[in-house]
Amino acid sequence: RFVESGGGLVQPGGSLTLKCEGSGNIVNAHVMAWYRQAPGKERELVASFTESGPTNYYPDSVRGRFIILGDPTKNTISLQMHDLKLEDTAVYYCFAISGAMQYWGQGTQVTVSS
């Protein structure tokens, strides 16, 4: 399972850091990632991390503002989010691939509002 933390309410322009730690069956994950899902929208990949390091993929909407850090071999990743915008409001989910299995966290709410 995952332990996700760091979500909350923040004003536009503010920063938050999300953290995710896997345990139990999630060992030696070779991929860990953050997804998000805004109301009425599909879930989208925000950032990912492999055994080789961050993939450097970020959607245009967050590139330059979000940074993924972590160590999948220790089953931990974090997502630093800066200059947050109203449209970043979403539930953020931790995701991992360990062996042949995929795992999703329960999600943590991020709300950007003035």
Short mmCIF file of N, CA, C and O in Angstrom, two decimals:
data_model
loop_
_atom_site.label_atom_id
_atom_site.label_comp_id
_atom_site.label_asym_id
_atom_site.label_seq_id
_atom_site.Cartn_x
_atom_site.Cartn_y
_atom_site.Cartn_z
N ARG A 1 0.84 -1.18 0.00
CA ARG A 1 0.00 0.00 0.00
C ARG A 1 0.88 1.24 0.00
O ARG A 1 2.09 1.16 0.16
N PHE A 2 0.25 2.39 -0.19
CA PHE A 2 0.97 3.66 -0.18
C PHE A 2 0.55 4.50 1.01
O PHE A 2 -0.59 4.44 1.46
N VAL A 3 1.48 5.35 1.46
CA VAL A 3 1.15 6.41 2.38
C VAL A 3 1.45 7.70 1.64
O VAL A 3 2.61 7.99 1.31
N GLU A 4 0.39 8.45 1.32
CA GLU A 4 0.53 9.72 0.60
C GLU A 4 0.29 10.85 1.59
O GLU A 4 -0.59 10.75 2.46
N SER A 5 1.04 11.92 1.44
CA SER A 5 0.88 13.06 2.33
C SER A 5 1.26 14.33 1.60
O SER A 5 1.89 14.29 0.54
N GLY A 6 0.87 15.46 2.18
CA GLY A 6 1.31 16.75 1.67
C GLY A 6 0.25 17.55 0.94
O GLY A 6 0.49 18.70 0.60
N GLY A 7 -0.90 16.97 0.68
CA GLY A 7 -1.95 17.72 0.02
C GLY A 7 -2.56 18.76 0.94
O GLY A 7 -2.27 18.80 2.14
N GLY A 8 -3.38 19.63 0.37
CA GLY A 8 -4.04 20.64 1.18
C GLY A 8 -4.52 21.81 0.35
O GLY A 8 -4.59 21.73 -0.88
N LEU A 9 -4.81 22.88 1.05
CA LEU A 9 -5.31 24.11 0.43
C LEU A 9 -4.17 25.12 0.35
O LEU A 9 -3.46 25.35 1.35
N VAL A 10 -4.00 25.72 -0.82
CA VAL A 10 -2.94 26.69 -1.01
C VAL A 10 -3.44 27.80 -1.92
O VAL A 10 -4.30 27.57 -2.78
N GLN A 11 -2.91 28.98 -1.75
CA GLN A 11 -3.29 30.11 -2.61
C GLN A 11 -2.53 30.05 -3.94
O GLN A 11 -1.44 29.46 -4.00
N PRO A 12 -3.07 30.65 -4.96
CA PRO A 12 -2.34 30.71 -6.24
C PRO A 12 -0.95 31.31 -6.03
O PRO A 12 -0.78 32.28 -5.28
N GLY A 13 0.03 30.70 -6.69
CA GLY A 13 1.41 31.14 -6.53
C GLY A 13 2.15 30.44 -5.42
O GLY A 13 3.38 30.57 -5.31
N GLY A 14 1.44 29.69 -4.60
CA GLY A 14 2.06 28.99 -3.49
C GLY A 14 2.71 27.68 -3.91
O GLY A 14 2.73 27.32 -5.10
N SER A 15 3.24 26.98 -2.92
CA SER A 15 3.95 25.72 -3.15
C SER A 15 3.47 24.64 -2.20
O SER A 15 3.04 24.94 -1.08
N LEU A 16 3.55 23.42 -2.67
CA LEU A 16 3.28 22.24 -1.85
C LEU A 16 4.23 21.14 -2.26
O LEU A 16 4.69 21.10 -3.42
N THR A 17 4.52 20.24 -1.34
CA THR A 17 5.30 19.04 -1.67
C THR A 17 4.50 17.81 -1.26
O THR A 17 4.13 17.67 -0.10
N LEU A 18 4.23 16.96 -2.23
CA LEU A 18 3.55 15.70 -1.97
C LEU A 18 4.58 14.60 -1.76
O LEU A 18 5.62 14.59 -2.42
N LYS A 19 4.29 13.70 -0.84
CA LYS A 19 5.19 12.58 -0.58
C LYS A 19 4.42 11.27 -0.66
O LYS A 19 3.25 11.20 -0.31
N CYS A 20 5.11 10.24 -1.13
CA CYS A 20 4.50 8.92 -1.27
C CYS A 20 5.53 7.87 -0.86
O CYS A 20 6.67 7.89 -1.33
N GLU A 21 5.11 6.99 0.01
CA GLU A 21 5.99 5.90 0.44
C GLU A 21 5.24 4.60 0.32
O GLU A 21 4.14 4.45 0.86
N GLY A 22 5.82 3.66 -0.40
CA GLY A 22 5.20 2.37 -0.58
C GLY A 22 5.69 1.38 0.46
O GLY A 22 6.80 1.49 0.95
N SER A 23 4.84 0.44 0.79
CA SER A 23 5.21 -0.60 1.74
C SER A 23 4.51 -1.89 1.37
O SER A 23 3.76 -1.95 0.40
N GLY A 24 4.76 -2.91 2.15
CA GLY A 24 4.10 -4.18 1.90
C GLY A 24 4.60 -4.84 0.63
O GLY A 24 5.79 -5.08 0.46
N ASN A 25 3.70 -5.07 -0.32
CA ASN A 25 4.06 -5.74 -1.57
C ASN A 25 4.81 -4.83 -2.54
O ASN A 25 5.33 -5.30 -3.55
N ILE A 26 4.85 -3.54 -2.23
CA ILE A 26 5.50 -2.61 -3.15
C ILE A 26 6.99 -2.56 -2.78
O ILE A 26 7.40 -1.78 -1.94
N VAL A 27 7.76 -3.41 -3.38
CA VAL A 27 9.20 -3.44 -3.12
C VAL A 27 9.94 -3.35 -4.43
O VAL A 27 9.52 -3.88 -5.45
N ASN A 28 11.07 -2.63 -4.38
CA ASN A 28 11.91 -2.49 -5.57
C ASN A 28 11.10 -2.09 -6.80
O ASN A 28 11.25 -2.68 -7.88
N ALA A 29 10.24 -1.10 -6.62
CA ALA A 29 9.44 -0.63 -7.75
C ALA A 29 10.36 -0.12 -8.85
O ALA A 29 11.31 0.62 -8.56
N HIS A 30 10.11 -0.52 -10.09
CA HIS A 30 10.97 0.00 -11.16
C HIS A 30 10.38 1.22 -11.83
O HIS A 30 11.04 1.88 -12.63
N VAL A 31 9.14 1.54 -11.47
CA VAL A 31 8.54 2.80 -11.90
C VAL A 31 7.68 3.33 -10.77
O VAL A 31 6.92 2.58 -10.16
N MET A 32 7.81 4.61 -10.47
CA MET A 32 6.88 5.28 -9.57
C MET A 32 6.50 6.61 -10.23
O MET A 32 7.32 7.21 -10.94
N ALA A 33 5.29 7.03 -9.99
CA ALA A 33 4.81 8.22 -10.70
C ALA A 33 3.72 8.92 -9.91
O ALA A 33 3.15 8.34 -8.98
N TRP A 34 3.45 10.13 -10.31
CA TRP A 34 2.31 10.89 -9.82
C TRP A 34 1.36 11.14 -10.98
O TRP A 34 1.78 11.56 -12.06
N TYR A 35 0.09 10.88 -10.74
CA TYR A 35 -0.98 11.23 -11.66
C TYR A 35 -1.90 12.21 -10.93
O TYR A 35 -1.85 12.33 -9.70
N ARG A 36 -2.74 12.89 -11.69
CA ARG A 36 -3.75 13.72 -11.06
C ARG A 36 -5.05 13.63 -11.87
O ARG A 36 -5.03 13.34 -13.07
N GLN A 37 -6.13 13.89 -11.18
CA GLN A 37 -7.43 13.89 -11.82
C GLN A 37 -8.25 15.05 -11.28
O GLN A 37 -8.55 15.10 -10.08
N ALA A 38 -8.55 15.97 -12.17
CA ALA A 38 -9.38 17.12 -11.82
C ALA A 38 -10.84 16.77 -12.05
O ALA A 38 -11.16 15.87 -12.83
N PRO A 39 -11.76 17.46 -11.39
CA PRO A 39 -13.19 17.17 -11.56
C PRO A 39 -13.60 17.24 -13.03
O PRO A 39 -13.29 18.21 -13.73
N GLY A 40 -14.25 16.19 -13.50
CA GLY A 40 -14.73 16.17 -14.87
C GLY A 40 -13.69 15.89 -15.92
O GLY A 40 -13.99 15.95 -17.12
N LYS A 41 -12.46 15.59 -15.51
CA LYS A 41 -11.38 15.34 -16.46
C LYS A 41 -10.79 13.95 -16.27
O LYS A 41 -10.98 13.32 -15.22
N GLU A 42 -10.08 13.48 -17.29
CA GLU A 42 -9.42 12.19 -17.19
C GLU A 42 -8.16 12.29 -16.32
O GLU A 42 -7.56 13.36 -16.20
N ARG A 43 -7.78 11.15 -15.77
CA ARG A 43 -6.55 11.11 -15.00
C ARG A 43 -5.37 11.30 -15.94
O ARG A 43 -5.32 10.70 -17.02
N GLU A 44 -4.40 12.13 -15.54
CA GLU A 44 -3.26 12.39 -16.39
C GLU A 44 -1.96 12.19 -15.63
O GLU A 44 -1.88 12.43 -14.42
N LEU A 45 -0.94 11.77 -16.37
CA LEU A 45 0.39 11.61 -15.81
C LEU A 45 1.02 12.97 -15.59
O LEU A 45 1.00 13.82 -16.48
N VAL A 46 1.56 13.17 -14.40
CA VAL A 46 2.19 14.44 -14.06
C VAL A 46 3.71 14.33 -14.10
O VAL A 46 4.41 15.21 -14.62
N ALA A 47 4.24 13.24 -13.55
CA ALA A 47 5.69 13.06 -13.52
C ALA A 47 5.99 11.61 -13.15
O ALA A 47 5.18 10.97 -12.48
N SER A 48 7.14 11.10 -13.58
CA SER A 48 7.47 9.72 -13.28
C SER A 48 8.96 9.55 -13.01
O SER A 48 9.78 10.38 -13.41
N PHE A 49 9.26 8.45 -12.35
CA PHE A 49 10.61 8.18 -11.88
C PHE A 49 10.88 6.71 -12.10
O PHE A 49 10.06 5.86 -11.76
N THR A 50 12.02 6.37 -12.68
CA THR A 50 12.37 4.97 -12.86
C THR A 50 13.64 4.66 -12.10
O THR A 50 14.23 5.52 -11.45
N GLU A 51 14.10 3.44 -12.22
CA GLU A 51 15.34 3.05 -11.56
C GLU A 51 16.52 3.87 -12.06
O GLU A 51 17.54 4.00 -11.38
N SER A 52 16.39 4.44 -13.25
CA SER A 52 17.46 5.25 -13.83
C SER A 52 17.36 6.72 -13.44
O SER A 52 18.23 7.50 -13.80
N GLY A 53 16.29 7.08 -12.78
CA GLY A 53 16.10 8.46 -12.37
C GLY A 53 14.81 9.04 -12.93
O GLY A 53 13.99 8.30 -13.50
N PRO A 54 14.61 10.34 -12.81
CA PRO A 54 13.39 10.94 -13.34
C PRO A 54 13.35 10.83 -14.85
O PRO A 54 14.38 10.91 -15.52
N THR A 55 12.17 10.63 -15.40
CA THR A 55 12.04 10.48 -16.84
C THR A 55 12.08 11.81 -17.57
O THR A 55 12.21 11.84 -18.78
N ASN A 56 11.96 12.90 -16.80
CA ASN A 56 11.95 14.25 -17.37
C ASN A 56 10.73 14.51 -18.24
O ASN A 56 10.71 15.47 -19.01
N TYR A 57 9.73 13.60 -18.14
CA TYR A 57 8.47 13.91 -18.80
C TYR A 57 7.61 14.71 -17.84
O TYR A 57 7.39 14.31 -16.70
N TYR A 58 7.13 15.83 -18.30
CA TYR A 58 6.14 16.64 -17.59
C TYR A 58 5.19 17.18 -18.65
O TYR A 58 5.63 17.66 -19.69
N PRO A 59 3.89 17.16 -18.40
CA PRO A 59 2.99 17.80 -19.36
C PRO A 59 3.26 19.30 -19.41
O PRO A 59 3.78 19.88 -18.45
N ASP A 60 2.94 19.91 -20.51
CA ASP A 60 3.20 21.34 -20.68
C ASP A 60 2.60 22.17 -19.56
O ASP A 60 3.15 23.20 -19.17
N SER A 61 1.49 21.70 -19.03
CA SER A 61 0.78 22.48 -18.01
C SER A 61 1.56 22.62 -16.71
O SER A 61 1.28 23.53 -15.93
N VAL A 62 2.54 21.72 -16.46
CA VAL A 62 3.27 21.80 -15.20
C VAL A 62 4.78 21.93 -15.38
O VAL A 62 5.50 22.17 -14.41
N ARG A 63 5.26 21.78 -16.62
CA ARG A 63 6.71 21.82 -16.86
C ARG A 63 7.28 23.15 -16.39
O ARG A 63 6.74 24.22 -16.65
N GLY A 64 8.38 23.05 -15.64
CA GLY A 64 9.02 24.23 -15.10
C GLY A 64 8.51 24.62 -13.72
O GLY A 64 9.13 25.47 -13.06
N ARG A 65 7.41 24.01 -13.30
CA ARG A 65 6.85 24.32 -11.98
C ARG A 65 6.88 23.11 -11.04
O ARG A 65 6.95 23.29 -9.83
N PHE A 66 6.80 21.92 -11.59
CA PHE A 66 6.77 20.70 -10.79
C PHE A 66 8.08 19.94 -10.96
O PHE A 66 8.65 19.88 -12.06
N ILE A 67 8.54 19.32 -9.88
CA ILE A 67 9.76 18.52 -9.92
C ILE A 67 9.52 17.23 -9.15
O ILE A 67 9.08 17.26 -8.00
N ILE A 68 9.85 16.10 -9.78
CA ILE A 68 9.72 14.82 -9.08
C ILE A 68 11.09 14.41 -8.55
O ILE A 68 12.10 14.54 -9.23
N LEU A 69 11.10 13.94 -7.32
CA LEU A 69 12.32 13.47 -6.68
C LEU A 69 12.03 12.11 -6.05
O LEU A 69 10.88 11.80 -5.76
N GLY A 70 13.07 11.34 -5.81
CA GLY A 70 12.83 10.11 -5.09
C GLY A 70 13.75 8.98 -5.44
O GLY A 70 14.72 9.15 -6.19
N ASP A 71 13.43 7.85 -4.90
CA ASP A 71 14.22 6.65 -5.09
C ASP A 71 13.28 5.45 -5.09
O ASP A 71 12.89 4.98 -4.02
N PRO A 72 12.90 4.99 -6.28
CA PRO A 72 11.97 3.87 -6.32
C PRO A 72 12.50 2.62 -5.63
O PRO A 72 11.73 1.80 -5.16
N THR A 73 13.82 2.47 -5.56
CA THR A 73 14.36 1.28 -4.88
C THR A 73 14.08 1.34 -3.39
O THR A 73 14.12 0.32 -2.70
N LYS A 74 13.80 2.52 -2.89
CA LYS A 74 13.38 2.70 -1.49
C LYS A 74 11.89 2.98 -1.41
O LYS A 74 11.37 3.30 -0.35
N ASN A 75 11.22 2.87 -2.57
CA ASN A 75 9.76 3.00 -2.63
C ASN A 75 9.26 4.36 -2.16
O ASN A 75 8.18 4.44 -1.57
N THR A 76 10.03 5.40 -2.40
CA THR A 76 9.59 6.73 -2.00
C THR A 76 9.77 7.71 -3.17
O THR A 76 10.78 7.66 -3.88
N ILE A 77 8.78 8.55 -3.36
CA ILE A 77 8.89 9.65 -4.31
C ILE A 77 8.21 10.87 -3.69
O ILE A 77 7.37 10.75 -2.81
N SER A 78 8.59 12.03 -4.17
CA SER A 78 7.92 13.26 -3.77
C SER A 78 7.72 14.11 -5.01
O SER A 78 8.39 13.92 -6.03
N LEU A 79 6.79 15.04 -4.91
CA LEU A 79 6.48 15.94 -6.00
C LEU A 79 6.48 17.35 -5.45
O LEU A 79 5.60 17.71 -4.66
N GLN A 80 7.48 18.12 -5.84
CA GLN A 80 7.54 19.52 -5.44
C GLN A 80 6.73 20.32 -6.46
O GLN A 80 6.99 20.26 -7.66
N MET A 81 5.78 21.08 -5.97
CA MET A 81 4.91 21.88 -6.84
C MET A 81 5.06 23.35 -6.48
O MET A 81 4.85 23.72 -5.31
N HIS A 82 5.43 24.16 -7.45
CA HIS A 82 5.65 25.57 -7.23
C HIS A 82 4.74 26.40 -8.14
O HIS A 82 4.26 25.92 -9.16
N ASP A 83 4.55 27.66 -7.75
CA ASP A 83 3.73 28.58 -8.55
C ASP A 83 2.40 27.93 -8.92
O ASP A 83 2.00 27.89 -10.10
N LEU A 84 1.74 27.40 -7.93
CA LEU A 84 0.52 26.66 -8.19
C LEU A 84 -0.57 27.56 -8.76
O LEU A 84 -0.69 28.74 -8.40
N LYS A 85 -1.36 26.97 -9.66
CA LYS A 85 -2.42 27.68 -10.35
C LYS A 85 -3.77 27.05 -10.03
O LYS A 85 -3.83 25.90 -9.57
N LEU A 86 -4.83 27.80 -10.26
CA LEU A 86 -6.17 27.29 -9.98
C LEU A 86 -6.39 25.95 -10.67
O LEU A 86 -7.02 25.04 -10.10
N GLU A 87 -5.86 25.81 -11.90
CA GLU A 87 -6.08 24.60 -12.67
C GLU A 87 -5.27 23.40 -12.19
O GLU A 87 -5.42 22.30 -12.72
N ASP A 88 -4.43 23.60 -11.19
CA ASP A 88 -3.73 22.47 -10.59
C ASP A 88 -4.58 21.76 -9.55
O ASP A 88 -4.18 20.71 -9.02
N THR A 89 -5.73 22.32 -9.25
CA THR A 89 -6.64 21.68 -8.31
C THR A 89 -7.05 20.31 -8.83
O THR A 89 -7.55 20.18 -9.94
N ALA A 90 -6.80 19.28 -8.01
CA ALA A 90 -7.08 17.91 -8.44
C ALA A 90 -6.78 16.97 -7.28
O ALA A 90 -6.20 17.37 -6.26
N VAL A 91 -7.17 15.72 -7.46
CA VAL A 91 -6.70 14.66 -6.57
C VAL A 91 -5.44 14.09 -7.20
O VAL A 91 -5.44 13.72 -8.38
N TYR A 92 -4.38 14.02 -6.42
CA TYR A 92 -3.10 13.53 -6.91
C TYR A 92 -2.89 12.11 -6.38
O TYR A 92 -3.03 11.86 -5.18
N TYR A 93 -2.52 11.22 -7.30
CA TYR A 93 -2.38 9.80 -6.98
C TYR A 93 -0.94 9.34 -7.18
O TYR A 93 -0.31 9.65 -8.19
N CYS A 94 -0.48 8.55 -6.24
CA CYS A 94 0.80 7.88 -6.37
C CYS A 94 0.57 6.56 -7.10
O CYS A 94 -0.45 5.89 -6.90
N PHE A 95 1.53 6.18 -7.94
CA PHE A 95 1.41 4.98 -8.75
C PHE A 95 2.75 4.28 -8.79
O PHE A 95 3.81 4.94 -8.79
N ALA A 96 2.72 2.95 -8.80
CA ALA A 96 3.97 2.19 -8.88
C ALA A 96 3.78 0.91 -9.67
O ALA A 96 2.69 0.33 -9.70
N ILE A 97 4.87 0.51 -10.30
CA ILE A 97 4.93 -0.81 -10.94
C ILE A 97 6.03 -1.58 -10.24
O ILE A 97 7.19 -1.16 -10.23
N SER A 98 5.65 -2.71 -9.65
CA SER A 98 6.60 -3.55 -8.93
C SER A 98 6.40 -4.97 -9.45
O SER A 98 5.32 -5.55 -9.26
N GLY A 99 7.42 -5.49 -10.11
CA GLY A 99 7.24 -6.78 -10.77
C GLY A 99 6.21 -6.67 -11.86
O GLY A 99 6.28 -5.78 -12.71
N ALA A 100 5.24 -7.55 -11.82
CA ALA A 100 4.17 -7.52 -12.83
C ALA A 100 2.93 -6.79 -12.34
O ALA A 100 1.91 -6.77 -13.03
N MET A 101 3.02 -6.19 -11.15
CA MET A 101 1.84 -5.59 -10.54
C MET A 101 1.90 -4.07 -10.61
O MET A 101 2.96 -3.46 -10.54
N GLN A 102 0.69 -3.48 -10.73
CA GLN A 102 0.55 -2.03 -10.67
C GLN A 102 -0.23 -1.66 -9.42
O GLN A 102 -1.17 -2.37 -9.05
N TYR A 103 0.17 -0.58 -8.79
CA TYR A 103 -0.45 -0.15 -7.54
C TYR A 103 -0.82 1.32 -7.62
O TYR A 103 -0.06 2.13 -8.16
N TRP A 104 -1.98 1.65 -7.06
CA TRP A 104 -2.44 3.02 -6.98
C TRP A 104 -2.66 3.39 -5.53
O TRP A 104 -3.18 2.59 -4.75
N GLY A 105 -2.30 4.63 -5.18
CA GLY A 105 -2.64 5.15 -3.87
C GLY A 105 -4.07 5.64 -3.85
O GLY A 105 -4.75 5.68 -4.89
N GLN A 106 -4.54 6.00 -2.69
CA GLN A 106 -5.92 6.47 -2.54
C GLN A 106 -6.10 7.91 -2.97
O GLN A 106 -7.23 8.36 -3.18
N GLY A 107 -4.99 8.63 -3.11
CA GLY A 107 -5.07 10.00 -3.59
C GLY A 107 -5.03 11.01 -2.45
O GLY A 107 -5.45 10.73 -1.33
N THR A 108 -4.50 12.17 -2.77
CA THR A 108 -4.47 13.28 -1.82
C THR A 108 -4.96 14.53 -2.55
O THR A 108 -4.55 14.81 -3.68
N GLN A 109 -5.85 15.26 -1.91
CA GLN A 109 -6.48 16.41 -2.55
C GLN A 109 -5.57 17.63 -2.48
O GLN A 109 -5.05 17.97 -1.41
N VAL A 110 -5.40 18.28 -3.62
CA VAL A 110 -4.72 19.57 -3.69
C VAL A 110 -5.73 20.59 -4.21
O VAL A 110 -6.31 20.40 -5.28
N THR A 111 -5.95 21.63 -3.44
CA THR A 111 -6.90 22.67 -3.83
C THR A 111 -6.18 24.01 -3.87
O THR A 111 -5.58 24.42 -2.86
N VAL A 112 -6.21 24.64 -5.02
CA VAL A 112 -5.60 25.95 -5.20
C VAL A 112 -6.73 26.96 -5.29
O VAL A 112 -7.55 26.91 -6.23
N SER A 113 -6.79 27.84 -4.32
CA SER A 113 -7.90 28.77 -4.27
C SER A 113 -7.48 30.03 -3.52
O SER A 113 -6.70 29.96 -2.57
N SER A 114 -8.02 31.16 -3.96
CA SER A 114 -7.76 32.41 -3.25
C SER A 114 -8.88 32.67 -2.23
O SER A 114 -8.83 33.67 -1.53
#
